[in-house]
Amino acid sequence: MAVPGDPPNGTPDGTGGGDDEFRSDEYRSVVFDEDFVRAARLQEYSAQERMGEHARAVRSRSIWSGGTAPRTSTPGRGARQGMLLVLLIATAFAVAVYMGLRNPYVPPPGGPAPALTSTVVPLAPTTAVPGGLPPELFAESPAADYRVGAAGITLPAVRRTHHFTDVQVVTALSIAKDYLVQSSLDPDVLAGSATRPVRVLLDPDQLAQFDRSMTSPSGDGRHAATGWLVRFDPATAVMADSRVRVSGTLAFEEVAQEVLEVTTDHTFVYAVRPATGAPAAADGASLFTVRRELRLRFDRDDLSARRLELASAYVMAGPQDCSADPAGGFRPLLAGAGPTTVGPAASDPYASGHPRRSAGLCGVLAPSATPGVPVSPAP
């Protein structure tokens, strides 16, 4: 019996039978209808998909791992990463240089502030002390053209030094002026009733010496109260006029890499009268002159804290009696008082330039310092 799929004339001779005929009968039961054939879509995988997990047999090594990227990596990627690294290093270097310029190395501050050394020289009059009303006394004295109060303490032209900026120099000069105002013009300080306005401006290392000078003054060259400030003995004289006449100079220089020094040289002229209970002259007030030459030192900590180190003080004050001890407070000879024991050399507190150091503990109040006596102008 013929079945579908057999050749029309039957199986050729020698080709049929056996296992082939059996296998043909086995697959005749498998029928692929038209719908199955249409649903059977062929999917062509890409080369990478056909490779599966072996898509990248060799991984590319980045510039950070220290190797050279293989040819399979993106062209130019290693060069771009190298350029980025160089740019980051250059930026960090530029920032370091900029911060170094903006914030230069500041050397550490020096050691403790040195102790003050002071010399206080009383000036004895050679003639009777004139008396009168304060305006008349000032008008007839060498202080006639002096300014009043803090206006007489003027600052010099400012320039930077090798290690201090102009701002730091201005700060030092302004602190020096504050010290002069508080220690020479403050009414409570002059009356001996206050010391704090001066004390707060001093370096902490000098406070113990200052306190001892105020409580136990001595003429030993280190503990004279009048080396630190101007103070009158309240039992002797009080201020007759609050308008103190002032004239002088300020100068500065860098004396070390960490130290700026300001030198002050000022003459202060006070109108005084006898204290309550003290004998008074008919003429009333008289003048008292104090010449102060100070050396003030500043390190960077002092400038930041607005304080100073008072290194030295040379003070001449008169008219006074040479027998009086001016360490604790000045004791002016008042109007009508006659000449007293004189010292070895005449000193003029009104003269410009460096004051003449007296060889003894007392000097002579030069005639030019007497009201009514003209003073030759400085050359």
XYZ file of C-alpha atoms in Angstrom:
379
model
C 0.000 0.000 0.000
C 1.343 3.366 -0.974
C 1.413 6.139 1.584
C 1.719 9.886 1.131
C 5.302 10.926 0.410
C 6.243 7.741 -1.544
C 7.622 8.271 -5.028
C 5.033 7.889 -7.734
C 6.615 4.780 -9.166
C 7.451 3.328 -5.792
C 10.708 3.033 -4.034
C 13.672 2.739 -6.369
C 15.392 -0.550 -6.466
C 18.082 -0.961 -3.857
C 17.112 2.126 -1.871
C 14.279 1.018 0.351
C 13.799 -1.282 3.262
C 15.662 -1.752 6.476
C 16.198 0.964 9.048
C 15.490 3.800 6.575
C 12.014 2.564 6.037
C 11.529 2.256 9.801
C 12.720 5.815 10.500
C 10.428 7.221 7.778
C 7.525 5.542 9.463
C 8.655 6.988 12.872
C 8.608 10.673 11.735
C 5.450 10.372 9.658
C 3.460 11.040 12.887
C 5.117 14.489 13.325
C 3.061 16.995 11.416
C 3.965 20.812 11.309
C 0.836 22.689 10.519
C 0.861 26.121 8.900
C 0.312 28.084 12.156
C 3.330 26.451 13.839
C 5.567 27.268 10.915
C 4.521 30.939 10.912
C 5.125 31.239 14.669
C 8.617 29.848 14.439
C 10.696 33.085 14.152
C 14.388 33.034 13.764
C 16.450 35.269 16.107
C 19.962 36.210 15.117
C 22.206 36.984 18.173
C 24.913 39.603 17.965
C 28.559 38.648 18.188
C 28.829 39.980 21.774
C 25.685 38.064 22.787
C 26.991 34.886 21.230
C 30.206 35.333 23.279
C 28.170 35.508 26.525
C 30.305 35.833 29.688
C 33.443 35.920 27.563
C 32.475 39.285 26.019
C 35.682 40.919 27.463
C 38.455 38.405 27.838
C 40.896 41.183 28.853
C 39.840 44.169 30.955
C 41.324 47.588 30.213
C 43.542 48.996 32.965
C 42.999 52.645 33.954
C 45.746 55.162 34.499
C 45.204 54.935 38.292
C 46.188 51.212 38.323
C 49.579 51.954 36.828
C 49.231 50.181 33.495
C 48.718 51.039 29.870
C 45.156 50.725 28.585
C 44.756 47.970 25.955
C 43.762 48.693 22.452
C 40.174 47.708 23.262
C 39.775 50.836 25.563
C 38.336 54.088 24.377
C 40.909 56.018 22.366
C 42.338 59.069 24.295
C 40.853 58.121 27.675
C 44.239 57.591 29.366
C 45.536 60.904 28.035
C 42.511 62.756 29.402
C 42.957 61.187 32.834
C 46.627 62.149 32.804
C 45.766 65.743 31.952
C 43.205 65.790 34.781
C 45.815 64.591 37.265
C 48.302 67.259 36.152
C 45.586 69.932 36.423
C 44.696 68.864 39.968
C 48.352 68.982 41.058
C 48.845 72.416 39.492
C 45.683 73.735 41.185
C 46.777 72.441 44.597
C 50.202 74.042 44.158
C 48.671 77.384 43.157
C 46.356 77.350 46.192
C 49.299 76.597 48.494
C 51.316 79.492 47.071
C 48.344 81.876 47.343
C 47.652 80.953 50.963
C 51.331 81.359 51.760
C 51.314 84.889 50.366
C 48.078 85.836 52.112
C 49.138 84.310 55.431
C 52.923 84.556 55.671
C 54.768 82.694 58.360
C 54.638 84.594 61.598
C 57.594 83.902 63.864
C 56.761 83.002 67.446
C 56.727 85.868 69.927
C 59.792 86.634 71.981
C 60.362 86.015 75.659
C 58.802 87.812 78.631
C 58.660 91.583 78.654
C 61.704 93.193 80.311
C 61.322 95.138 83.536
C 60.937 98.903 83.329
C 64.003 100.987 84.133
C 63.142 104.559 85.088
C 64.895 107.750 86.112
C 62.965 110.575 87.739
C 64.836 113.868 88.156
C 63.330 116.745 90.189
C 64.156 120.233 88.922
C 64.715 122.912 91.537
C 63.897 126.582 90.760
C 66.549 129.293 90.851
C 64.006 132.082 91.414
C 60.725 132.433 93.250
C 57.864 130.474 91.695
C 55.500 132.879 89.855
C 51.793 132.710 90.593
C 48.622 133.942 88.958
C 45.607 132.828 87.015
C 46.160 129.768 84.777
C 45.374 131.531 81.447
C 47.835 134.315 82.257
C 50.527 131.881 83.372
C 50.192 129.799 80.195
C 50.234 132.900 77.976
C 53.525 134.089 79.515
C 55.235 130.691 79.460
C 57.037 128.737 76.717
C 53.854 126.656 76.551
C 51.832 129.546 75.134
C 51.626 127.890 71.702
C 51.206 124.340 72.952
C 48.041 122.479 72.133
C 45.590 121.418 74.804
C 45.359 117.819 75.931
C 45.471 114.904 73.488
C 45.595 117.324 70.530
C 49.225 117.969 71.442
C 50.128 114.303 70.881
C 50.377 113.998 67.109
C 51.345 110.935 65.101
C 54.225 111.005 62.610
C 54.045 109.993 58.959
C 53.606 106.239 58.764
C 55.487 103.762 56.600
C 55.906 100.033 56.813
C 59.075 98.466 58.180
C 60.788 95.297 56.995
C 58.654 92.976 59.140
C 55.714 95.179 60.190
C 52.990 96.501 57.910
C 51.855 100.111 57.890
C 48.648 99.023 59.655
C 50.688 97.472 62.465
C 52.799 100.638 62.747
C 49.662 102.782 63.023
C 48.339 100.426 65.693
C 51.548 100.755 67.716
C 51.494 104.548 67.480
C 47.841 104.750 68.485
C 48.474 102.521 71.522
C 51.408 104.736 72.475
C 49.192 107.801 72.240
C 46.529 106.125 74.367
C 49.167 105.398 76.982
C 50.342 109.006 77.053
C 46.792 110.279 77.368
C 45.876 107.899 80.175
C 49.150 108.251 82.101
C 49.621 112.024 81.693
C 46.190 113.613 81.210
C 43.553 111.505 82.965
C 42.286 113.622 85.938
C 41.871 110.606 88.248
C 45.364 109.355 87.476
C 46.826 112.816 88.083
C 45.016 113.012 91.426
C 46.364 109.620 92.486
C 42.915 108.047 92.813
C 43.131 105.667 89.829
C 45.692 103.455 88.138
C 43.535 101.081 86.077
C 43.445 103.304 82.919
C 47.230 102.854 82.727
C 47.428 99.285 83.980
C 45.134 97.828 81.293
C 47.529 99.013 78.578
C 50.556 97.154 79.957
C 51.898 93.745 79.004
C 50.884 91.132 81.624
C 54.558 90.418 82.345
C 54.944 93.950 83.735
C 51.842 94.061 85.915
C 53.552 92.756 89.066
C 56.225 95.461 88.793
C 53.590 98.099 88.099
C 51.456 97.065 91.088
C 54.437 97.159 93.427
C 55.376 100.613 92.100
C 51.898 101.885 92.919
C 51.632 100.353 96.405
C 55.283 100.647 97.513
C 56.993 103.254 95.332
C 60.751 103.486 95.529
C 63.493 105.484 93.862
C 65.461 102.348 93.013
C 65.129 102.843 89.255
C 62.448 100.156 88.875
C 59.582 100.941 91.224
C 58.941 104.683 90.950
C 55.241 105.344 90.391
C 56.172 108.519 88.516
C 58.170 106.431 86.060
C 54.932 104.850 84.874
C 52.616 107.874 85.086
C 52.198 111.481 86.212
C 50.799 111.725 89.703
C 50.706 114.567 92.212
C 50.939 114.110 95.928
C 47.307 114.803 96.882
C 48.434 116.377 100.147
C 50.545 118.940 98.296
C 48.830 120.096 95.102
C 45.775 119.585 92.933
C 44.919 120.643 89.404
C 43.891 124.288 88.993
C 43.009 123.914 85.299
C 42.076 120.712 83.458
C 43.437 122.073 80.159
C 46.960 120.638 80.191
C 49.335 122.069 77.578
C 51.207 119.428 75.567
C 53.911 119.360 72.903
C 56.260 116.653 71.674
C 57.073 113.982 69.141
C 56.533 110.311 68.426
C 58.974 108.151 66.457
C 59.163 104.459 65.606
C 61.662 101.907 64.368
C 61.971 98.162 64.044
C 64.616 97.048 66.526
C 64.246 93.303 65.882
C 62.341 91.004 63.554
C 59.618 90.632 66.162
C 59.844 93.985 67.985
C 58.636 97.444 67.010
C 59.765 100.300 69.237
C 58.043 103.653 69.666
C 59.856 106.548 71.318
C 57.876 109.388 72.853
C 59.298 112.748 73.923
C 56.697 115.154 75.316
C 56.473 118.115 77.638
C 53.329 118.473 79.750
C 52.583 121.755 81.507
C 50.048 121.721 84.360
C 48.430 124.552 86.275
C 48.313 123.519 89.934
C 47.217 125.051 93.208
C 47.637 124.107 96.850
C 45.648 121.114 98.043
C 42.820 121.687 100.508
C 44.328 122.511 103.870
C 47.721 123.421 102.421
C 48.935 127.012 102.720
C 47.904 129.050 99.676
C 49.607 132.044 98.120
C 47.744 135.170 97.188
C 48.587 134.658 93.526
C 46.745 131.320 93.456
C 47.928 128.918 90.745
C 51.394 128.128 89.430
C 52.771 126.031 86.595
C 54.394 122.617 86.902
C 56.291 121.107 83.984
C 56.959 117.409 83.322
C 59.217 116.200 80.518
C 58.725 112.483 79.714
C 60.834 110.448 77.345
C 59.529 106.879 77.044
C 60.535 103.819 75.045
C 57.594 101.552 74.298
C 57.965 98.138 72.705
C 55.469 96.007 70.821
C 55.486 92.450 69.545
C 52.684 91.012 67.430
C 50.796 89.728 70.477
C 50.909 93.234 71.990
C 49.530 94.747 68.807
C 46.683 92.214 68.673
C 45.794 92.785 72.338
C 46.347 96.585 72.178
C 48.940 96.656 74.929
C 52.600 97.660 75.280
C 55.839 97.022 77.115
C 57.267 100.101 78.793
C 61.012 99.529 78.431
C 62.389 102.764 79.892
C 61.312 106.158 81.183
C 63.358 109.292 81.718
C 61.405 112.010 83.537
C 62.283 115.565 84.567
C 59.757 117.523 86.630
C 59.758 120.882 88.398
C 59.732 123.113 90.211
C 60.389 120.754 93.121
C 62.589 120.685 96.147
C 65.614 118.451 95.661
C 65.071 117.011 99.112
C 61.662 115.681 98.135
C 61.359 112.108 96.899
C 59.287 112.162 93.672
C 58.976 108.365 93.348
C 55.511 108.159 94.863
C 54.129 111.419 93.460
C 55.254 114.890 92.443
C 55.313 117.619 95.100
C 55.313 120.922 93.230
C 56.729 124.081 94.761
C 53.736 126.377 94.550
C 53.343 130.089 93.853
C 55.542 132.261 96.026
C 57.978 129.517 96.995
C 61.605 130.655 96.891
C 64.633 128.906 95.358
C 65.876 125.788 97.112
C 68.922 123.559 97.076
C 70.022 123.176 93.500
C 71.483 120.255 91.657
C 74.629 119.881 89.611
C 73.293 120.800 86.164
C 70.627 123.020 84.648
C 67.931 121.243 82.657
C 65.323 122.782 80.392
C 62.198 120.599 80.064
C 60.960 122.800 77.215
C 64.014 122.328 74.987
C 63.615 120.127 71.944
C 65.825 117.108 71.285
C 67.078 114.542 73.751
C 66.927 115.750 77.345
C 70.226 116.150 79.110
C 70.744 113.340 81.616
C 71.470 114.775 85.018
C 74.469 113.275 86.769
C 72.753 113.538 90.166
C 69.283 112.999 91.515
C 68.321 116.640 91.147
C 68.654 119.276 88.462
C 68.162 122.993 88.026
C 65.052 124.322 86.374
C 66.572 126.398 83.571
C 65.650 130.089 83.420
C 63.983 129.570 80.036
C 61.376 127.422 81.768
C 60.305 130.326 83.961
C 57.134 132.122 82.808
C 57.875 135.498 81.258
C 61.380 134.536 80.124
C 61.583 134.192 76.314
C 62.909 130.975 74.807
C 65.211 131.067 71.803
C 63.884 128.997 68.912
C 65.623 125.688 68.280
C 68.156 125.792 65.393
